[in-house]
Coordinates of C-alpha atoms in Angstrom, one line a residue:
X11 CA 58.8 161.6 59.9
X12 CA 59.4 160.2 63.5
X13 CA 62.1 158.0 63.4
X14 CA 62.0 154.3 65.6
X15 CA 64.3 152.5 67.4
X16 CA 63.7 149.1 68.7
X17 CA 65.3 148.9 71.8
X18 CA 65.9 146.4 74.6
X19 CA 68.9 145.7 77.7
X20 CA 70.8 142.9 77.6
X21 CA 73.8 141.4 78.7
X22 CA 76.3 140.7 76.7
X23 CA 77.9 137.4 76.7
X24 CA 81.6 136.7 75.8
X25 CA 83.3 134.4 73.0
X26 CA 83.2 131.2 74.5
X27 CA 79.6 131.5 75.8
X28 CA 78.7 132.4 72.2
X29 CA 80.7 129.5 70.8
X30 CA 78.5 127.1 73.0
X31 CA 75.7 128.4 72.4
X32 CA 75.9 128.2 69.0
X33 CA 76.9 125.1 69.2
X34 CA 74.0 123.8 71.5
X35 CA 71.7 126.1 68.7
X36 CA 73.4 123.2 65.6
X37 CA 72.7 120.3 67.4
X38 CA 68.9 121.5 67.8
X39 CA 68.5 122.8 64.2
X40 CA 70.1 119.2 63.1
X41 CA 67.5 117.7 64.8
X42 CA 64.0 120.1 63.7
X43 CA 61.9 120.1 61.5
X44 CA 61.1 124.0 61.1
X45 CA 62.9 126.7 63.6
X46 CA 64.2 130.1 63.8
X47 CA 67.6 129.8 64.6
X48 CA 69.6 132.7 66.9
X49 CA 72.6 133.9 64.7
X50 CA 76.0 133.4 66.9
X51 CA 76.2 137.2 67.5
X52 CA 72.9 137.6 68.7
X53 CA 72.9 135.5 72.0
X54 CA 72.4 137.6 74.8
X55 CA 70.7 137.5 77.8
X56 CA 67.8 139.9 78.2
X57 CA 66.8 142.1 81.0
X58 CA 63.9 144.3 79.8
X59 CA 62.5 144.7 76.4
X60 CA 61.3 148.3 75.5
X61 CA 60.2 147.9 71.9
X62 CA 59.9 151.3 69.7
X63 CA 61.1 154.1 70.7
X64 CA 61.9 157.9 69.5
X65 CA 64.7 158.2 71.5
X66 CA 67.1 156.2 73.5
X67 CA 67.3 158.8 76.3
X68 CA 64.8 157.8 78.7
X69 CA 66.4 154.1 78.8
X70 CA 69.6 155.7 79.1
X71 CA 68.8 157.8 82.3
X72 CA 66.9 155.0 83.5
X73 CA 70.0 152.6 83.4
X74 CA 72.7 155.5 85.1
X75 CA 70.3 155.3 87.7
X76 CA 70.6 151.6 88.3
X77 CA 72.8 150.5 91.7
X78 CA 74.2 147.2 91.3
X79 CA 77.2 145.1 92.1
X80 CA 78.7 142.9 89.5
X81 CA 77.6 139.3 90.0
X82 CA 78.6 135.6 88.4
X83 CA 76.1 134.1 86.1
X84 CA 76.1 130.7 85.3
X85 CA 74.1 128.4 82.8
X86 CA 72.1 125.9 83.6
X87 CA 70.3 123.1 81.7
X88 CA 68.4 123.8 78.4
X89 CA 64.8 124.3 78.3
X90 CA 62.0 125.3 76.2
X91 CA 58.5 127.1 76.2
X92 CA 56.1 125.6 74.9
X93 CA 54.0 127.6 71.5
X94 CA 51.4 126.2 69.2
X95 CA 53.4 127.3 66.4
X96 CA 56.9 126.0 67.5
X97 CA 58.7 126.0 70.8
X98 CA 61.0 128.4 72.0
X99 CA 64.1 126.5 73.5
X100 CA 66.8 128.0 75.5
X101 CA 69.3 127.6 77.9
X102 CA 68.7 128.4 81.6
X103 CA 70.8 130.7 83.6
X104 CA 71.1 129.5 87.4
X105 CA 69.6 131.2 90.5
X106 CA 71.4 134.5 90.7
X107 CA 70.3 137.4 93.7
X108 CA 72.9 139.7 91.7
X109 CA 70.7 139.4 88.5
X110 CA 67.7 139.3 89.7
X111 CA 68.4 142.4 91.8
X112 CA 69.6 144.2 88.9
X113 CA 66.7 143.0 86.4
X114 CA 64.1 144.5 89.4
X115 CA 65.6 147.8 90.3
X116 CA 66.0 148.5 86.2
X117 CA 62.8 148.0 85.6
X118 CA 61.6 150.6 88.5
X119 CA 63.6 152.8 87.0
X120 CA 62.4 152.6 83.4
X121 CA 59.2 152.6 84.4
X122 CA 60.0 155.7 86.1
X123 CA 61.3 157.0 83.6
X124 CA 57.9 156.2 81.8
X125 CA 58.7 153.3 79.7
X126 CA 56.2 150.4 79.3
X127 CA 58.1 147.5 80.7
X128 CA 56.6 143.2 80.7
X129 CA 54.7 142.9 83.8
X130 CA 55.2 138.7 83.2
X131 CA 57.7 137.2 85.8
X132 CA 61.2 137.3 85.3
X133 CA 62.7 133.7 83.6
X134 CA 66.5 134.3 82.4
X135 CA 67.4 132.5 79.8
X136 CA 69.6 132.0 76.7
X137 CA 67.2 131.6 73.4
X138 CA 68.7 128.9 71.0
X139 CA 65.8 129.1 68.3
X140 CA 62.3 130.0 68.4
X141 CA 59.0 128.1 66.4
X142 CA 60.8 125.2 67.0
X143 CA 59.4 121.8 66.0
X144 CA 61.7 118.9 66.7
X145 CA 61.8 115.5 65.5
X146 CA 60.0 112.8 67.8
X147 CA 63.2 111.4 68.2
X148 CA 65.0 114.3 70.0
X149 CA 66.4 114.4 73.1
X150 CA 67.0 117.7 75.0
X151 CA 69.9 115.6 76.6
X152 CA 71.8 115.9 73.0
X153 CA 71.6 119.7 73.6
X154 CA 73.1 118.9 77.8
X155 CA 76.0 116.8 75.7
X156 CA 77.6 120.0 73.9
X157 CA 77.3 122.5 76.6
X158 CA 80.3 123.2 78.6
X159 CA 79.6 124.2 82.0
X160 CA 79.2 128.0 81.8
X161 CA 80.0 130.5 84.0
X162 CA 80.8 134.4 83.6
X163 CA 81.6 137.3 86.0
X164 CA 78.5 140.5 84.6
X165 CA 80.3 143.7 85.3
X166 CA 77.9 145.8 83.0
X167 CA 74.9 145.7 80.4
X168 CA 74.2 146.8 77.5
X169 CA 71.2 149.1 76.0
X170 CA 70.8 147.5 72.5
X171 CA 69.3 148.1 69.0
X172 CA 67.5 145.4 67.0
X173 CA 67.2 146.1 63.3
X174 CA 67.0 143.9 60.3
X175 CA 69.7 144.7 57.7
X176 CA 69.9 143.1 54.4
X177 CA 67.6 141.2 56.1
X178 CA 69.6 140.1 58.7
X179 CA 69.0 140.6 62.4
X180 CA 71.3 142.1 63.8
X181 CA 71.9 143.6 67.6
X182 CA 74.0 146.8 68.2
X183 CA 75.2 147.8 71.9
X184 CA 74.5 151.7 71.8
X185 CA 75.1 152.5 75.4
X186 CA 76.4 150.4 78.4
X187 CA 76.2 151.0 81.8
X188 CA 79.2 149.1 84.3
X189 CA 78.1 147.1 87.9
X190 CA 79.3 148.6 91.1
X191 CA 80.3 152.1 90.2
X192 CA 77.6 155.0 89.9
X193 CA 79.9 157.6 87.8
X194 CA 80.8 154.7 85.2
X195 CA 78.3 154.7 82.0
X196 CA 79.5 155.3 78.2
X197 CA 78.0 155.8 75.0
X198 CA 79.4 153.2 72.6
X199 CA 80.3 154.9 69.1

């Protein structure tokens, strides 16, 4: 039996962006009607989605391979996209030529490395809940109210497994890869 993993890069955010997020996430579940919320641990920022795979290798070599310098991200205001079944709602991540050059070269590298990779344009963003229905008296301006201004140095990203356990979903850094030096890359344990 071939075993699966469902993989996908990410970067990792730090405690207080989590905190806010999560945050940001209460005030929009207060005001819903029906939503998937993202758990507190779970908020990251995605750079490429790779789905099921046997192995992690190929994603691995792909991402050594990546030349990039560490950059400052920064949130902007929420958003959403809108779905007949629910909205997906988010917060925005500002104009960045750092992240935007390091979500383009990975992808020419995983696809190199033959892995299927979105062909859809690149929009960074911060997912707070997905099928979200609000009530007709929200305001994404309550969401605006909570946030903090946001801002992060990136120095590295994360390959990262998504599985459900005791039915939770739960994301697990296997391998990350640092910004700005070529010999730098670890396996996580």
């Amino acid at each position: 039996m071939v075993i699966s993993l469902r993989l996908f890069i990410a970067i990792s955010l730090p405690e207080s962006w989590t905190a806010a997020l999560h945050s940001a996430s209460a005030v929009l579940r207060k005001h819903s009607l029906h939503g998937s919320f993202t758990r507190r641990e779970n908020f990251h920022l995605t750079l490429a989605f790779l789905g099921n795979l046997a192995s992690p290798a190929p994603a691995q070599k792909a991402m050594s391979a990546v030349e990039a310098a560490p950059f400052i991200l920064r949130a902007t205001a929420p958003g959403r996209f809108c779905r007949p079944d629910g909205d997906v709602w988010w917060v925005g991540i500002a104009p960045c030529p750092g992240l935007s050059a390091l979500q383009r070269e990975l992808c020419i590298r995983l696809r190199a490395a033959g892995l299927s990779v979105e062909e859809r344009p690149f929009i960074p963003h911060l997912t707070l809940g997905r099928r979200v229905i609000v009530q007709d008296s929200f305001s994404p301006r309550l969401l605006e109210s909570v946030l903090p201004s946001l801002e992060v140095p990136v120095d590295s990203f994360s390959l990262m497994q998504s599985e459900q356990r005791g039915g939770i979903l739960r994301y697990t850094p296997i391998y990350r890869r640092s910004l700005g030096v070529s010999s730098l890359s670890r396996r996580l344990p």
